[in-house]
XYZ file of C-alpha atoms in Angstrom:
738
model
C -8.123 -87.378 120.279
C -5.420 -89.944 119.522
C -5.717 -93.320 117.761
C -6.147 -95.189 121.049
C -9.088 -93.011 122.128
C -10.626 -93.341 118.658
C -10.455 -97.165 118.786
C -11.911 -97.220 122.270
C -14.727 -94.970 121.101
C -15.540 -97.346 118.251
C -15.713 -100.271 120.662
C -18.083 -98.335 122.901
C -20.234 -97.409 119.899
C -20.510 -101.051 118.847
C -21.616 -101.982 122.377
C -24.347 -99.369 122.248
C -25.410 -100.701 118.842
C -25.685 -104.265 120.131
C -27.709 -103.128 123.137
C -30.010 -100.969 121.030
C -30.913 -103.443 118.289
C -32.985 -105.904 120.384
C -34.804 -102.978 121.999
C -35.657 -101.563 118.588
C -37.008 -104.944 117.487
C -39.111 -105.153 120.662
C -40.412 -101.632 120.096
C -41.389 -102.476 116.528
C -43.294 -105.538 117.737
C -45.123 -103.479 120.364
C -45.959 -100.831 117.792
C -47.397 -103.484 115.487
C -49.612 -104.720 118.323
C -50.757 -101.178 119.111
C -51.613 -100.550 115.462
C -53.589 -103.786 115.280
C -55.578 -102.937 118.429
C -56.308 -99.464 117.089
C -57.628 -101.020 113.876
C -59.872 -103.340 115.916
C -61.113 -100.410 117.969
C -61.886 -98.362 114.856
C -63.733 -101.254 113.231
C -65.793 -101.854 116.363
C -66.654 -98.142 116.631
C -67.817 -98.074 113.012
C -69.857 -101.227 113.589
C -71.544 -99.809 116.721
C -72.185 -96.563 114.874
C -74.592 -98.327 112.538
C -77.010 -98.960 115.418
C -79.928 -96.566 115.029
C -79.870 -95.520 118.700
C -76.095 -95.208 118.956
C -74.767 -91.999 120.518
C -71.261 -90.666 120.170
C -70.884 -89.848 123.879
C -71.559 -93.434 125.033
C -69.247 -94.897 122.407
C -66.561 -92.325 123.311
C -66.678 -93.337 126.980
C -66.429 -97.044 126.127
C -63.551 -96.459 123.697
C -61.598 -94.058 125.885
C -61.691 -91.404 123.163
C -63.129 -87.907 122.826
C -66.526 -87.378 121.228
C -64.934 -85.573 118.307
C -62.799 -88.688 117.578
C -65.933 -90.821 117.377
C -67.583 -88.336 115.031
C -64.506 -88.474 112.802
C -64.907 -92.273 112.480
C -68.720 -92.278 112.247
C -69.819 -88.987 110.642
C -73.473 -90.021 110.857
C -73.330 -89.478 114.633
C -72.954 -85.741 114.102
C -74.578 -83.285 111.715
C -72.917 -82.541 108.396
C -73.007 -79.171 106.738
C -74.115 -75.793 107.958
C -77.660 -74.847 108.865
C -79.621 -73.151 106.106
C -80.494 -70.219 108.331
C -77.710 -69.831 110.873
C -79.066 -66.561 112.161
C -82.081 -68.378 113.557
C -80.215 -71.157 115.339
C -80.769 -70.684 119.110
C -77.103 -70.830 120.062
C -75.192 -69.200 122.864
C -71.777 -67.692 122.281
C -69.071 -66.058 124.308
C -65.554 -64.946 123.534
C -62.630 -66.574 125.256
C -61.048 -63.159 125.651
C -63.369 -62.712 128.627
C -61.588 -65.506 130.510
C -57.980 -65.939 129.332
C -56.594 -69.448 129.441
C -53.566 -68.044 131.218
C -55.667 -67.958 134.343
C -55.324 -71.719 134.829
C -52.806 -72.056 137.653
C -49.411 -73.513 136.843
C -50.616 -75.938 134.212
C -48.782 -76.695 130.971
C -49.346 -73.919 128.505
C -51.504 -75.092 125.611
C -51.144 -72.879 122.575
C -52.593 -73.547 119.193
C -50.227 -73.761 116.276
C -52.218 -71.181 114.347
C -49.975 -69.322 111.924
C -50.323 -66.616 109.330
C -51.566 -67.696 105.936
C -48.092 -67.673 104.462
C -45.536 -70.081 105.858
C -42.957 -69.954 103.107
C -39.538 -71.135 104.280
C -36.720 -68.639 104.290
C -34.639 -68.720 101.142
C -30.889 -68.781 100.869
C -30.928 -65.103 99.867
C -32.654 -64.073 103.102
C -30.529 -66.309 105.274
C -27.344 -65.441 103.424
C -26.174 -62.672 105.760
C -25.777 -63.814 109.350
C -24.120 -62.113 112.282
C -22.356 -63.996 115.040
C -22.843 -62.199 118.306
C -20.994 -62.787 121.528
C -20.664 -60.852 124.759
C -17.230 -59.280 125.016
C -17.151 -57.310 128.230
C -18.952 -57.153 131.559
C -20.294 -53.735 130.531
C -22.228 -55.352 127.683
C -20.284 -54.458 124.536
C -20.568 -56.916 121.657
C -17.752 -58.240 119.519
C -19.585 -58.871 116.248
C -18.093 -61.147 113.655
C -20.083 -60.935 110.430
C -20.254 -64.429 109.003
C -22.416 -63.895 105.996
C -22.061 -60.590 104.217
C -23.699 -60.694 100.780
C -21.802 -63.021 98.496
C -20.158 -64.934 101.333
C -21.087 -68.167 103.117
C -24.805 -68.853 103.393
C -26.625 -70.501 106.249
C -28.783 -73.563 105.901
C -32.456 -72.557 105.970
C -34.818 -74.174 108.463
C -36.284 -77.524 107.391
C -39.074 -77.262 104.845
C -40.217 -80.864 104.448
C -43.273 -82.440 105.989
C -43.015 -82.927 109.710
C -42.965 -86.470 110.971
C -45.042 -87.572 113.934
C -43.492 -86.275 117.145
C -41.135 -83.926 115.295
C -40.823 -80.294 116.242
C -43.078 -77.987 114.263
C -41.515 -75.359 112.040
C -42.450 -71.824 113.055
C -43.692 -69.442 110.360
C -41.456 -66.919 108.636
C -42.099 -63.577 106.995
C -42.405 -63.985 103.203
C -39.707 -62.630 100.940
C -39.885 -59.402 99.017
C -43.033 -57.417 98.334
C -45.315 -60.051 99.839
C -43.578 -59.738 103.203
C -43.366 -55.960 102.918
C -47.163 -55.820 102.710
C -47.327 -57.157 106.275
C -45.790 -53.978 107.666
C -48.671 -51.569 108.019
C -51.268 -50.519 110.564
C -54.843 -51.711 110.250
C -56.763 -48.895 108.532
C -59.122 -47.063 110.852
C -58.120 -49.117 113.886
C -56.270 -47.585 116.828
C -56.416 -47.723 120.622
C -58.170 -44.588 121.836
C -59.464 -43.518 125.233
C -63.155 -44.403 125.590
C -65.665 -41.561 125.820
C -68.066 -43.380 128.136
C -68.037 -44.703 131.681
C -68.622 -48.395 132.314
C -71.933 -49.300 133.929
C -71.724 -50.376 137.558
C -73.059 -53.885 138.161
C -74.326 -54.800 141.608
C -72.415 -57.807 142.938
C -73.258 -60.586 145.374
C -71.005 -63.262 146.858
C -72.296 -66.793 147.375
C -70.811 -69.852 149.073
C -72.752 -72.676 147.423
C -71.483 -75.165 150.004
C -73.002 -73.305 152.985
C -75.660 -71.273 151.165
C -74.404 -67.963 152.616
C -75.152 -64.995 150.340
C -73.634 -61.547 151.024
C -74.460 -58.380 149.074
C -74.875 -54.676 149.681
C -78.266 -55.300 151.268
C -77.086 -57.767 153.911
C -76.383 -61.436 154.557
C -78.736 -64.424 154.309
C -78.427 -68.191 154.298
C -80.185 -69.864 151.358
C -81.414 -73.397 150.806
C -79.760 -74.193 147.483
C -80.542 -77.904 147.279
C -78.083 -79.307 144.740
C -76.955 -75.785 143.748
C -78.140 -76.091 140.166
C -78.465 -72.915 138.120
C -82.223 -73.090 138.536
C -81.980 -73.435 142.322
C -79.430 -70.619 142.642
C -81.420 -68.163 140.523
C -84.676 -69.041 142.287
C -83.201 -68.788 145.792
C -81.222 -65.585 145.252
C -84.011 -63.600 143.629
C -86.610 -64.789 146.126
C -84.794 -62.730 148.773
C -86.172 -59.185 149.160
C -84.073 -56.353 147.696
C -81.924 -58.602 145.482
C -83.471 -57.612 142.146
C -80.590 -55.185 141.466
C -77.937 -57.941 141.692
C -76.442 -58.539 138.240
C -73.295 -60.490 139.077
C -73.062 -63.429 141.486
C -69.558 -64.545 142.426
C -69.280 -68.086 143.740
C -66.673 -67.991 146.520
C -66.688 -71.714 147.372
C -68.499 -74.895 146.429
C -67.735 -75.070 142.674
C -71.270 -76.252 141.845
C -70.335 -76.735 138.170
C -68.148 -79.705 139.196
C -70.821 -81.638 141.085
C -71.451 -84.084 138.224
C -67.795 -84.401 137.219
C -67.701 -88.112 138.068
C -70.214 -88.708 135.257
C -68.051 -87.004 132.651
C -64.648 -87.734 131.184
C -63.698 -84.048 131.082
C -64.383 -81.170 133.452
C -65.554 -78.969 130.580
C -68.341 -81.471 129.860
C -69.479 -81.306 133.494
C -69.385 -77.496 133.380
C -71.366 -77.434 130.131
C -74.000 -79.758 131.624
C -74.348 -77.488 134.672
C -74.621 -74.303 132.591
C -77.184 -75.822 130.229
C -79.450 -77.436 132.805
C -83.168 -76.475 132.798
C -83.954 -72.936 133.950
C -86.767 -71.508 136.108
C -89.802 -70.259 134.258
C -89.174 -66.935 132.561
C -85.375 -67.259 132.460
C -83.379 -67.692 129.233
C -79.725 -67.605 128.257
C -78.699 -63.987 127.793
C -78.773 -62.870 124.179
C -78.288 -59.085 124.282
C -74.987 -57.263 124.202
C -73.754 -53.924 125.494
C -70.481 -52.043 125.639
C -69.295 -54.177 128.524
C -71.671 -57.133 128.192
C -71.193 -60.400 126.324
C -73.926 -62.869 125.552
C -74.043 -66.549 126.361
C -71.865 -68.786 128.488
C -68.124 -69.334 128.766
C -67.430 -73.031 129.256
C -64.178 -72.996 131.245
C -63.153 -76.036 133.329
C -62.448 -74.087 136.543
C -63.767 -70.552 136.168
C -66.849 -70.679 133.942
C -69.197 -67.792 133.279
C -72.944 -68.249 132.913
C -75.197 -65.444 131.648
C -78.970 -65.426 131.863
C -81.812 -62.959 131.597
C -85.433 -62.621 132.676
C -87.049 -59.774 130.799
C -84.835 -56.737 131.399
C -82.983 -58.416 134.263
C -79.490 -59.692 133.401
C -77.440 -61.961 135.643
C -73.962 -63.492 135.563
C -72.720 -66.353 137.736
C -68.916 -66.387 137.894
C -66.118 -67.831 139.973
C -64.185 -65.522 142.278
C -61.193 -67.710 141.338
C -60.798 -65.476 138.298
C -59.510 -62.799 140.683
C -57.721 -64.719 143.427
C -57.670 -67.905 145.466
C -60.037 -67.090 148.329
C -58.201 -69.572 150.584
C -61.364 -70.468 152.463
C -62.421 -66.875 153.145
C -66.145 -66.464 153.820
C -68.336 -64.429 151.424
C -68.302 -61.372 153.720
C -64.497 -61.252 153.644
C -64.457 -61.724 149.869
C -66.924 -58.869 149.443
C -64.735 -56.722 151.720
C -61.785 -57.537 149.453
C -63.639 -56.132 146.426
C -64.552 -53.018 148.403
C -60.902 -52.518 149.417
C -59.820 -53.159 145.826
C -62.079 -50.375 144.532
C -60.960 -48.002 147.291
C -57.279 -48.636 146.464
C -57.782 -48.090 142.714
C -60.056 -45.048 142.891
C -57.364 -42.462 143.797
C -55.412 -43.472 140.677
C -58.275 -44.168 138.240
C -61.060 -41.701 138.991
C -63.607 -43.507 136.788
C -62.725 -47.041 137.941
C -65.449 -49.665 137.646
C -64.795 -53.269 138.618
C -65.916 -55.391 135.706
C -66.638 -59.113 135.620
C -63.048 -60.334 135.299
C -59.599 -58.910 136.046
C -58.740 -59.063 132.344
C -61.741 -56.897 131.414
C -61.001 -54.520 134.287
C -57.315 -54.312 133.394
C -57.932 -53.434 129.782
C -60.595 -50.878 130.649
C -58.336 -49.163 133.202
C -55.467 -49.121 130.713
C -57.658 -47.585 128.013
C -58.309 -44.656 130.364
C -54.578 -43.862 130.525
C -54.268 -43.328 126.746
C -53.088 -39.736 126.182
C -55.666 -37.266 124.862
C -53.812 -33.959 125.179
C -53.585 -32.206 121.836
C -50.092 -32.517 120.428
C -49.177 -35.574 122.490
C -47.392 -38.132 120.350
C -50.071 -40.818 120.520
C -53.084 -38.571 121.113
C -54.675 -40.040 117.992
C -54.365 -43.527 119.485
C -51.877 -46.387 119.369
C -52.065 -48.035 115.920
C -52.991 -51.719 115.685
C -50.634 -53.779 113.541
C -51.678 -55.769 110.498
C -53.414 -59.093 110.980
C -50.363 -60.838 109.476
C -47.956 -59.429 112.073
C -50.422 -60.163 114.870
C -50.764 -63.718 113.578
C -46.981 -64.124 113.444
C -46.652 -62.999 117.065
C -49.476 -65.298 118.111
C -47.650 -68.267 116.573
C -44.135 -67.383 117.729
C -44.404 -65.603 121.116
C -45.144 -67.934 124.018
C -46.225 -67.032 127.523
C -44.723 -68.033 130.872
C -42.142 -70.790 131.109
C -43.552 -74.067 132.434
C -41.011 -76.874 132.644
C -40.471 -79.921 134.840
C -36.884 -81.201 134.799
C -36.687 -84.898 135.593
C -34.014 -87.596 135.926
C -31.543 -88.293 134.416
C -31.008 -84.533 133.996
C -31.231 -84.264 137.783
C -30.640 -86.963 140.453
C -33.372 -89.394 141.495
C -33.151 -87.912 144.997
C -32.176 -84.354 145.839
C -30.914 -82.806 149.094
C -33.819 -80.377 149.462
C -36.749 -78.506 147.914
C -36.919 -74.709 147.650
C -39.511 -72.526 145.905
C -38.770 -68.887 145.065
C -41.337 -66.744 143.286
C -40.969 -63.307 141.711
C -43.401 -60.904 143.393
C -45.714 -59.020 140.998
C -43.197 -59.912 138.302
C -44.855 -58.556 135.159
C -44.984 -55.059 136.659
C -41.178 -55.048 136.455
C -41.281 -55.294 132.661
C -43.800 -52.617 131.636
C -41.557 -49.552 131.492
C -40.796 -49.738 127.750
C -42.764 -51.331 124.923
C -42.784 -51.212 121.157
C -45.132 -48.674 119.565
C -46.182 -48.015 116.007
C -45.527 -50.190 112.968
C -42.312 -52.216 113.311
C -39.407 -52.165 110.905
C -38.328 -55.411 109.287
C -34.685 -56.200 110.018
C -33.575 -58.883 107.585
C -30.329 -60.792 108.003
C -28.693 -58.685 105.300
C -29.872 -55.444 106.878
C -28.668 -56.533 110.311
C -25.253 -57.505 108.926
C -24.928 -54.076 107.320
C -25.462 -52.287 110.661
C -22.630 -50.955 112.753
C -21.821 -52.715 116.016
C -23.559 -49.960 117.992
C -26.662 -50.126 115.792
C -26.830 -53.896 116.220
C -26.537 -53.604 119.987
C -29.214 -50.887 120.101
C -31.546 -53.006 117.975
C -31.228 -55.993 120.295
C -31.886 -53.863 123.380
C -34.899 -52.135 121.815
C -38.404 -53.693 121.812
C -37.956 -56.413 119.210
C -38.791 -59.967 118.147
C -36.212 -62.052 116.297
C -36.049 -65.177 114.182
C -32.724 -66.744 115.146
C -30.646 -69.834 114.637
C -29.150 -70.875 117.962
C -26.127 -73.061 118.669
C -25.590 -74.139 122.275
C -21.944 -74.247 123.463
C -20.491 -77.759 123.541
C -19.628 -77.534 127.244
C -23.016 -76.151 128.349
C -24.260 -77.897 131.526
C -27.163 -75.757 132.732
C -30.828 -75.199 131.798
C -31.968 -74.093 128.351
C -32.171 -70.365 127.678
C -34.414 -69.921 124.640
C -37.841 -71.393 123.806
C -38.134 -73.653 120.789
C -41.194 -75.251 119.173
C -41.793 -78.555 120.906
C -43.066 -81.880 119.584
C -46.337 -83.384 120.709
C -48.961 -81.401 122.604
C -46.576 -79.000 124.353
C -46.067 -75.712 122.553
C -42.561 -74.836 123.745
C -39.551 -76.455 125.314
C -36.052 -75.223 126.168
C -33.168 -77.087 124.462
C -30.107 -77.431 126.664
C -27.877 -80.072 125.009
C -24.354 -78.837 124.248
C -23.685 -78.528 120.511
C -27.350 -78.557 119.515
C -28.572 -76.127 116.844
C -32.180 -75.060 116.394
C -34.204 -72.266 114.799
C -36.800 -70.287 116.732
C -38.270 -66.850 117.442
C -37.454 -64.969 120.644
C -37.818 -61.504 122.105
C -34.882 -59.134 122.346
C -34.677 -59.638 126.132
C -34.085 -63.383 125.727
C -31.661 -62.995 122.831
C -29.614 -60.587 124.940
C -29.716 -63.009 127.871
C -28.392 -65.831 125.665
C -25.564 -63.587 124.482
C -24.737 -62.090 127.882
C -25.547 -64.862 130.338
C -23.216 -65.200 133.364
C -21.857 -68.623 132.308
C -20.848 -68.549 128.645
C -22.346 -66.836 125.566
C -24.510 -68.794 123.166
C -24.018 -68.448 119.409
C -26.932 -66.518 117.871
C -27.481 -65.961 114.155
C -30.046 -63.344 113.179
C -32.311 -64.545 110.368
C -35.090 -61.946 110.489
C -36.678 -59.599 112.962
C -39.250 -57.003 113.952
C -37.963 -53.773 115.517
C -40.288 -51.222 117.112
C -39.848 -47.663 118.264
C -39.494 -47.671 122.042
C -42.329 -46.067 123.995
C -44.079 -46.358 127.355
C -47.766 -47.136 126.627
C -48.066 -49.359 129.725
C -46.015 -47.308 132.176
C -48.706 -45.026 133.602
C -51.190 -47.886 133.951
C -48.629 -50.165 135.591
C -47.377 -47.427 137.941
C -50.899 -46.722 139.178
C -51.556 -50.432 139.766
C -48.282 -50.788 141.654
C -49.230 -47.917 143.954
C -52.571 -49.581 144.696
C -50.790 -52.908 145.267
C -48.298 -51.383 147.711
C -50.993 -49.587 149.688
C -53.050 -52.784 150.049
C -50.029 -54.821 151.116
C -49.130 -52.202 153.719
C -52.632 -52.308 155.203
C -52.654 -56.111 155.111
C -49.461 -56.177 157.175
C -50.520 -53.582 159.764
C -54.317 -53.753 160.174
C -55.528 -54.943 163.564
C -58.806 -56.448 162.336
C -58.229 -59.953 160.989
C -61.048 -59.792 158.451
C -59.802 -56.491 157.001
C -56.253 -57.801 157.068
C -57.334 -60.811 155.005
C -59.516 -58.682 152.718
C -56.625 -56.343 151.873
C -54.308 -59.282 151.211
C -56.855 -60.742 148.786
C -57.369 -57.332 147.178
C -53.620 -56.969 146.582
C -53.695 -60.285 144.717
C -56.615 -58.982 142.674
C -54.464 -56.011 141.604
C -51.818 -58.495 140.482
C -54.472 -60.323 138.438
C -55.630 -57.071 136.842
C -52.127 -56.401 135.546
C -51.278 -60.024 134.711
C -54.450 -60.798 132.787
C -54.777 -57.273 131.455
C -51.461 -57.824 129.673
C -52.825 -61.131 128.426
C -55.767 -59.401 126.733
C -53.356 -57.400 124.561
C -52.190 -60.664 123.000
C -55.604 -60.993 121.319
C -55.555 -64.681 120.549
C -57.809 -65.813 117.707
C -61.419 -65.439 118.807
C -62.805 -68.802 119.934
C -66.544 -68.825 120.549
C -68.363 -71.591 122.369
C -72.000 -72.487 122.339
C -74.604 -75.103 123.119
C -77.726 -76.501 121.464
C -80.539 -78.571 122.865
C -80.916 -82.142 121.631
C -83.997 -82.981 119.597
C -87.096 -84.622 121.043
C -85.745 -88.092 120.302
C -82.206 -87.221 121.336
C -81.227 -86.192 117.796
C -78.138 -84.016 117.479
C -79.114 -80.634 115.956
C -77.242 -78.960 113.178
C -74.244 -76.920 114.291
C -73.477 -73.367 113.145
C -71.284 -73.080 110.080
C -67.622 -73.722 110.849
C -68.298 -75.114 114.350
C -66.969 -78.411 115.640
C -68.633 -80.667 118.180
C -66.878 -80.706 121.563
C -69.265 -82.586 123.860
C -72.676 -84.185 124.324
C -74.766 -84.477 127.483
C -78.228 -85.947 128.025
C -79.839 -82.672 126.980
C -77.324 -80.569 125.023
C -74.395 -80.586 122.630
C -71.558 -78.084 122.985
C -69.449 -76.692 120.174
C -66.680 -74.224 119.497
C -65.673 -72.167 116.495
C -62.451 -70.361 115.620
C -63.427 -66.986 114.181
C -59.898 -65.722 113.626
C -58.694 -62.286 114.677
C -61.364 -59.701 115.407
C -60.964 -56.018 114.587
C -60.062 -55.198 118.164
C -58.870 -51.665 118.792
C -56.938 -52.880 121.835
C -55.037 -55.705 120.088
C -51.341 -55.227 120.880
C -49.632 -58.642 120.981
C -46.287 -56.849 120.669
C -46.743 -55.546 124.238
C -47.704 -58.892 125.712
C -44.880 -60.651 123.848
C -42.335 -58.140 125.143
C -43.422 -58.536 128.773
C -43.488 -62.337 128.526
C -40.026 -62.454 126.936
C -38.530 -60.170 129.591
C -40.145 -62.220 132.376
C -38.753 -65.493 130.981
C -35.307 -63.941 130.741
C -35.561 -62.706 134.347
C -36.224 -66.263 135.518
C -32.650 -66.965 134.436
C -30.828 -63.797 135.494
C -32.058 -60.446 136.749
C -30.913 -57.533 138.872
C -32.647 -57.319 142.240
C -33.526 -54.329 144.406
C -30.715 -55.316 146.816
C -27.219 -53.826 146.454
C -23.815 -55.446 146.730
C -22.284 -53.756 149.818
C -18.831 -53.725 148.234
C -19.622 -52.461 144.714
C -22.964 -50.766 145.248
C -24.308 -52.531 142.150
C -27.582 -54.507 142.170
C -27.220 -58.141 143.172
C -28.189 -60.779 140.640
C -30.686 -63.604 141.049
C -32.181 -66.298 138.840
C -31.703 -69.918 137.797
C -28.281 -69.307 136.224
C -27.024 -68.098 139.619
C -27.774 -71.522 141.131
C -25.615 -74.631 140.673
C -25.927 -76.700 137.460
C -28.247 -79.658 137.965
C -30.102 -78.006 140.852
C -33.094 -76.637 138.926
C -36.123 -78.930 139.217
C -38.925 -76.862 137.653
C -40.100 -73.501 136.346
C -43.654 -72.228 136.736
C -44.160 -68.818 135.080
C -42.513 -66.596 137.731
C -41.258 -69.306 140.098
C -38.113 -71.431 140.314
C -37.987 -74.769 142.134
C -34.513 -75.911 143.094
C -32.672 -78.407 145.250
C -30.096 -75.766 146.275
C -30.634 -73.424 149.259
C -31.532 -69.895 148.126
C -30.358 -66.849 150.075
C -31.494 -64.014 147.797
C -32.550 -61.041 149.892
C -36.184 -60.045 149.427
C -36.725 -56.303 149.122
C -40.491 -56.368 148.614
C -40.294 -54.680 145.207
C -41.974 -55.950 142.017
C -39.769 -58.610 140.461
C -37.917 -59.548 143.658
C -37.662 -63.251 144.484
C -39.606 -64.334 147.572
C -38.999 -67.668 149.296
C -42.384 -69.429 149.439
C -41.530 -73.060 150.142
C -38.683 -74.921 151.833
C -37.878 -78.478 152.870
C -34.198 -78.639 153.775
C -34.002 -82.421 153.738
C -33.739 -85.130 151.111
C -36.631 -85.496 148.664
C -37.522 -87.800 145.795
C -37.338 -85.811 142.571
C -40.806 -85.325 141.024
C -41.325 -87.031 137.664
C -44.914 -85.965 136.960
C -47.012 -82.851 137.439
C -48.927 -84.670 140.172
C -45.680 -85.365 142.047
C -44.653 -81.745 141.566
C -47.846 -80.282 143.030
C -47.614 -82.564 146.054
C -44.090 -81.317 146.810
C -45.118 -77.728 146.122
C -47.884 -77.931 148.733
C -45.698 -79.762 151.253
C -42.897 -77.239 150.784
C -45.222 -74.312 151.424
C -46.724 -75.950 154.491
C -43.292 -76.763 155.886
C -42.061 -73.206 155.354
C -45.192 -71.715 156.886
C -44.812 -73.947 159.937
C -41.274 -72.624 160.466
C -42.676 -69.173 161.172
C -45.395 -70.331 163.561
């Protein structure tokens, strides 16, 4: 830069200043008005709360707030303190692990910011030895320049002050010294071992609550369900001869739990009201537990689970949406899909039992692949890591990438809309996983490694705390997740020259260093390094064989119903693997429950540690965070590794197709599309304005074109806009083949 450019830059800066100042003044005035209105609203809420018949749900609706916000302003509208005898409170509980939140389709990922008890910032000693890594050759060698050997330049530690509103949260770190060393152990007496029992078989029925058609092993009938309340469903189903053995009712269509949604601000409140409605005489909410049974209801906005009992008879009502989108299939076809699913799994898992959800089924099937042969390396079971390490992974390892890229990063109008989705993607990333207790690789220890040792560590199953600097001339999408401000858990910084601190899996760190455009600067601050093993390989291989066989039948079968049933069953296999991996993450145990209101509408006392989440005319609902359970199948290191590899593959991955000239696998992913063409990511899918010609080989992880509109579109700015274009793109592409 010369003096002339410098002077011109100053003039431009002054112009920006003059344009910004009046806007800042206007913003301050608006903020003052907002604050004043909020004060008026709070005062009015407190005033209304003094009325003896005031209820928090009515005030919440009028104020446009959640019930819990009203209770915070007027504590008298909710109980205070724990019940004296919590064991006698007639509550219903269920664990969220039964229905992972990951099952919600393509919505923003909502992760709690729960962290281990210690969140001490890294000290200068720990951050003093940093290694600069950059890709040197196409074969993958690294040219390592050690920037911070002991006694040399030290890096600035991550911020330690209080976070301001809207600022990015600071992720936890491993404590220094002996305190951190105590994290690195296995939980005593807790390991994943093969079960010595067979799951009980539950008789299933399939019910369309819109038409009343019920299909089960004993036949097909059409029921009069009235308004399809729980009471009407239970009464109608069990009035039919030979249905007493039915223990699980899958709703295939109708979503009866949403029928009163217009009377509630949130879907969960409508679901809770439906689950807690009056029951037929003799029925109660289920309270007993077994090896594969959980008591009480799961209040989920789309796929709830209700559990009831009448004497020794136990019944679940669930949504088939847990397994797949039925796409309008009738109950007979859905039942056929479950039959085909069992038939496809049975040759590979001789003791297969389809449980209530794909996550339960996936974990049970995996547990039956644990080695038992004497002398096998993990015959005594896979050890479960300490609660501190599991908590660290929970706080620092996100799931699928969900991002909508809007103007001005992309044009207001784009030349087309293309959706490509990785088929059965997670199966591609289950060949190697970390096993045993990890080693801690501090910055100093990493700097002391040889170049080969450093490279091996980054390619091994691992999880790293890194400081990232984006190249100044970077003009593509972000590569690594970072803690995001506001309600979103993660975002993907992309601005050239930006520096941030985060945690990322080895797959993503390698991608940042070896991406096909230009290497990013990565500084290792801390890390977890596991021994490489294959605990998921046998399980995943068996599921892939079942998936392939179902897809083959779906493509060739002459009977349309069986063709559809096998297609649905293949998607169920995908769900078993996808949500089975999710169960390894073992999020903190969140239990939900409900209590009846008193005779005069009084709110009852909640269990100790519970918080109020909703009120209906007859019940209150609550939830309670019970932390990490002693779960023998808790392996968040496996889930984190698969998720990291899948996010990296969204950016660049080898396909099953070969380059005819070199014989090497062809590459695909967002970084192989033009800068500025990426419009969105949704877990395993890329949405772009550039035509995509990646060959589809039909193998797990290959990109499949699912939507296409090869004409100008308005760029979506909201999730609602996005889903409209997604549906239109799929319809347009489907019509091309008709």
